[in-house]
Amino acid sequence: MTQTTENSVPRPLPEDWERALAVVAHPDDLEFGSSSAIARWTGQGKDVVELLVTKGEAGIDGMAPEECAPLRMAEQRASAAAVGAATVEFLDFPDGTLEYGLPLRAALAAAIRRHRPEVVVSINFRDHFPGANGFNHADHRVLGPALLDAVRDAANRWVFREQLDEGLRPWSGVRFVAFGASPRATHYVELGEDDLAAGVASLDAHEVYLSNLSGFDQKAFLPRAAARSGEWAGVPLATAFEVFET
């Protein structure tokens, strides 16, 4: 697994592939930038599967987890539909207390072996988001390294051997893993106005969740972020990714 040198000249994310697996911790994670790129890719006829490691059940302070989880799952399915991702799957790890370890790696490796993606997409796992003072969510910081390890695990038939008995063959076809909204971005995806509009619609689909965030301007957030990334990349609109090549 190699990382493109940070602070290098921004380069376009390769798009000569057909299948991607987008893996994040919570409903709404993809929608803070990456979903606009997903809209572009599905518009090109690519297949993008969304995998949520938790059900987001701890995400709304005034709503009990058993009530929150079904709501947030429904909002994620509506969000995925807005950008053309036809398949949404959920694992059952606990929201807010995700731990790095073999159970998480095994579940991610199984998903990679099952879906056989050429590209894996996720969210920033660094300590901070670009321009933000707050510390990144613990689940995000755990998921990134586990996902990178799971890509390697999925390729090794002698790791999680029991999955062979379940019909899950090793998969070494992942070309790179791209983390959106990273402060160490190396690549970009140029967006059209329609891609950005679909991304905004996908964020809007998290209606109840967003209504519980104080001071967040959801209509302005993605256009501003796309313009900033576009300025960095030298194009009108973009979303940025930190890329690890395999």
PDB file of N, CA and C in Angstrom, residues 2-36:
ATOM      1  N   THR A   2       0.776   2.088  -1.007  1.00  0.00           N
ATOM      2  CA  THR A   2       1.614   3.273  -1.083  1.00  0.00           C
ATOM      3  C   THR A   2       0.742   4.508  -1.163  1.00  0.00           C
ATOM      4  N   GLN A   3       1.226   5.584  -0.557  1.00  0.00           N
ATOM      5  CA  GLN A   3       0.493   6.842  -0.568  1.00  0.00           C
ATOM      6  C   GLN A   3       1.172   7.817  -1.498  1.00  0.00           C
ATOM      7  N   THR A   4       0.351   8.498  -2.322  1.00  0.00           N
ATOM      8  CA  THR A   4       0.894   9.579  -3.119  1.00  0.00           C
ATOM      9  C   THR A   4       1.399  10.669  -2.190  1.00  0.00           C
ATOM     10  N   THR A   5       2.554  11.251  -2.504  1.00  0.00           N
ATOM     11  CA  THR A   5       3.140  12.247  -1.619  1.00  0.00           C
ATOM     12  C   THR A   5       2.199  13.422  -1.427  1.00  0.00           C
ATOM     13  N   GLU A   6       1.923  13.750  -0.156  1.00  0.00           N
ATOM     14  CA  GLU A   6       1.050  14.887   0.102  1.00  0.00           C
ATOM     15  C   GLU A   6       1.760  16.167  -0.324  1.00  0.00           C
ATOM     16  N   ASN A   7       0.973  17.197  -0.585  1.00  0.00           N
ATOM     17  CA  ASN A   7       1.453  18.496  -1.051  1.00  0.00           C
ATOM     18  C   ASN A   7       2.030  18.435  -2.460  1.00  0.00           C
ATOM     19  N   SER A   8       1.847  17.313  -3.167  1.00  0.00           N
ATOM     20  CA  SER A   8       2.250  17.251  -4.559  1.00  0.00           C
ATOM     21  C   SER A   8       1.188  17.955  -5.400  1.00  0.00           C
ATOM     22  N   VAL A   9       1.467  18.100  -6.687  1.00  0.00           N
ATOM     23  CA  VAL A   9       0.506  18.749  -7.578  1.00  0.00           C
ATOM     24  C   VAL A   9      -0.773  17.922  -7.612  1.00  0.00           C
ATOM     25  N   PRO A  10      -1.938  18.555  -7.407  1.00  0.00           N
ATOM     26  CA  PRO A  10      -3.190  17.783  -7.449  1.00  0.00           C
ATOM     27  C   PRO A  10      -3.341  17.068  -8.778  1.00  0.00           C
ATOM     28  N   ARG A  11      -3.789  15.836  -8.713  1.00  0.00           N
ATOM     29  CA  ARG A  11      -3.958  15.081  -9.948  1.00  0.00           C
ATOM     30  C   ARG A  11      -5.372  14.505  -9.999  1.00  0.00           C
ATOM     31  N   PRO A  12      -5.905  14.324 -11.200  1.00  0.00           N
ATOM     32  CA  PRO A  12      -7.253  13.761 -11.307  1.00  0.00           C
ATOM     33  C   PRO A  12      -7.297  12.328 -10.799  1.00  0.00           C
ATOM     34  N   LEU A  13      -8.363  11.986 -10.112  1.00  0.00           N
ATOM     35  CA  LEU A  13      -8.554  10.608  -9.666  1.00  0.00           C
ATOM     36  C   LEU A  13      -8.841   9.744 -10.892  1.00  0.00           C
ATOM     37  N   PRO A  14      -8.143   8.627 -11.069  1.00  0.00           N
ATOM     38  CA  PRO A  14      -8.420   7.778 -12.231  1.00  0.00           C
ATOM     39  C   PRO A  14      -9.879   7.319 -12.252  1.00  0.00           C
ATOM     40  N   GLU A  15     -10.446   7.258 -13.434  1.00  0.00           N
ATOM     41  CA  GLU A  15     -11.842   6.834 -13.579  1.00  0.00           C
ATOM     42  C   GLU A  15     -11.993   5.699 -14.586  1.00  0.00           C
ATOM     43  N   ASP A  16     -10.907   4.991 -14.867  1.00  0.00           N
ATOM     44  CA  ASP A  16     -10.958   3.857 -15.787  1.00  0.00           C
ATOM     45  C   ASP A  16     -11.235   2.571 -15.017  1.00  0.00           C
ATOM     46  N   TRP A  17     -12.360   2.531 -14.331  1.00  0.00           N
ATOM     47  CA  TRP A  17     -12.776   1.389 -13.529  1.00  0.00           C
ATOM     48  C   TRP A  17     -14.297   1.308 -13.588  1.00  0.00           C
ATOM     49  N   GLU A  18     -14.846   0.202 -13.071  1.00  0.00           N
ATOM     50  CA  GLU A  18     -16.290  -0.024 -13.185  1.00  0.00           C
ATOM     51  C   GLU A  18     -16.998  -0.214 -11.849  1.00  0.00           C
ATOM     52  N   ARG A  19     -16.285  -0.685 -10.797  1.00  0.00           N
ATOM     53  CA  ARG A  19     -16.952  -1.026  -9.534  1.00  0.00           C
ATOM     54  C   ARG A  19     -16.246  -0.372  -8.357  1.00  0.00           C
ATOM     55  N   ALA A  20     -17.036   0.288  -7.510  1.00  0.00           N
ATOM     56  CA  ALA A  20     -16.496   0.895  -6.296  1.00  0.00           C
ATOM     57  C   ALA A  20     -17.308   0.452  -5.091  1.00  0.00           C
ATOM     58  N   LEU A  21     -16.635   0.344  -3.963  1.00  0.00           N
ATOM     59  CA  LEU A  21     -17.276   0.090  -2.685  1.00  0.00           C
ATOM     60  C   LEU A  21     -16.992   1.292  -1.798  1.00  0.00           C
ATOM     61  N   ALA A  22     -18.037   1.988  -1.381  1.00  0.00           N
ATOM     62  CA  ALA A  22     -17.901   3.165  -0.525  1.00  0.00           C
ATOM     63  C   ALA A  22     -18.208   2.747   0.910  1.00  0.00           C
ATOM     64  N   VAL A  23     -17.209   2.829   1.785  1.00  0.00           N
ATOM     65  CA  VAL A  23     -17.305   2.312   3.153  1.00  0.00           C
ATOM     66  C   VAL A  23     -17.114   3.460   4.142  1.00  0.00           C
ATOM     67  N   VAL A  24     -18.115   3.718   4.950  1.00  0.00           N
ATOM     68  CA  VAL A  24     -18.007   4.757   5.966  1.00  0.00           C
ATOM     69  C   VAL A  24     -18.624   4.269   7.270  1.00  0.00           C
ATOM     70  N   ALA A  25     -18.391   5.025   8.333  1.00  0.00           N
ATOM     71  CA  ALA A  25     -18.870   4.611   9.643  1.00  0.00           C
ATOM     72  C   ALA A  25     -20.355   4.876   9.833  1.00  0.00           C
ATOM     73  N   HIS A  26     -20.844   6.021   9.354  1.00  0.00           N
ATOM     74  CA  HIS A  26     -22.199   6.464   9.707  1.00  0.00           C
ATOM     75  C   HIS A  26     -23.001   6.909   8.489  1.00  0.00           C
ATOM     76  N   PRO A  27     -24.319   6.804   8.553  1.00  0.00           N
ATOM     77  CA  PRO A  27     -25.160   7.544   7.617  1.00  0.00           C
ATOM     78  C   PRO A  27     -24.792   9.026   7.718  1.00  0.00           C
ATOM     79  N   ASP A  28     -24.668   9.666   6.586  1.00  0.00           N
ATOM     80  CA  ASP A  28     -24.310  11.075   6.357  1.00  0.00           C
ATOM     81  C   ASP A  28     -22.828  11.278   6.088  1.00  0.00           C
ATOM     82  N   ASP A  29     -21.945  10.312   6.382  1.00  0.00           N
ATOM     83  CA  ASP A  29     -20.514  10.513   6.160  1.00  0.00           C
ATOM     84  C   ASP A  29     -20.177  10.761   4.688  1.00  0.00           C
ATOM     85  N   LEU A  30     -20.735   9.971   3.806  1.00  0.00           N
ATOM     86  CA  LEU A  30     -20.436  10.137   2.379  1.00  0.00           C
ATOM     87  C   LEU A  30     -20.954  11.456   1.833  1.00  0.00           C
ATOM     88  N   GLU A  31     -21.983  11.966   2.465  1.00  0.00           N
ATOM     89  CA  GLU A  31     -22.674  13.125   1.908  1.00  0.00           C
ATOM     90  C   GLU A  31     -21.934  14.434   2.130  1.00  0.00           C
ATOM     91  N   PHE A  32     -20.903  14.433   2.947  1.00  0.00           N
ATOM     92  CA  PHE A  32     -20.128  15.649   3.146  1.00  0.00           C
ATOM     93  C   PHE A  32     -19.008  15.732   2.114  1.00  0.00           C
ATOM     94  N   GLY A  33     -19.360  15.543   0.836  1.00  0.00           N
ATOM     95  CA  GLY A  33     -18.431  15.742  -0.262  1.00  0.00           C
ATOM     96  C   GLY A  33     -18.354  14.598  -1.246  1.00  0.00           C
ATOM     97  N   SER A  34     -18.173  13.371  -0.765  1.00  0.00           N
ATOM     98  CA  SER A  34     -17.925  12.255  -1.679  1.00  0.00           C
ATOM     99  C   SER A  34     -19.143  11.884  -2.508  1.00  0.00           C
ATOM    100  N   SER A  35     -20.339  12.152  -2.008  1.00  0.00           N
ATOM    101  CA  SER A  35     -21.529  11.738  -2.751  1.00  0.00           C
ATOM    102  C   SER A  35     -21.652  12.463  -4.087  1.00  0.00           C
ATOM    103  N   SER A  36     -21.113  13.673  -4.188  1.00  0.00           N
ATOM    104  CA  SER A  36     -21.135  14.363  -5.486  1.00  0.00           C
ATOM    105  C   SER A  36     -20.288  13.607  -6.502  1.00  0.00           C
TER     106      SER A  36
END
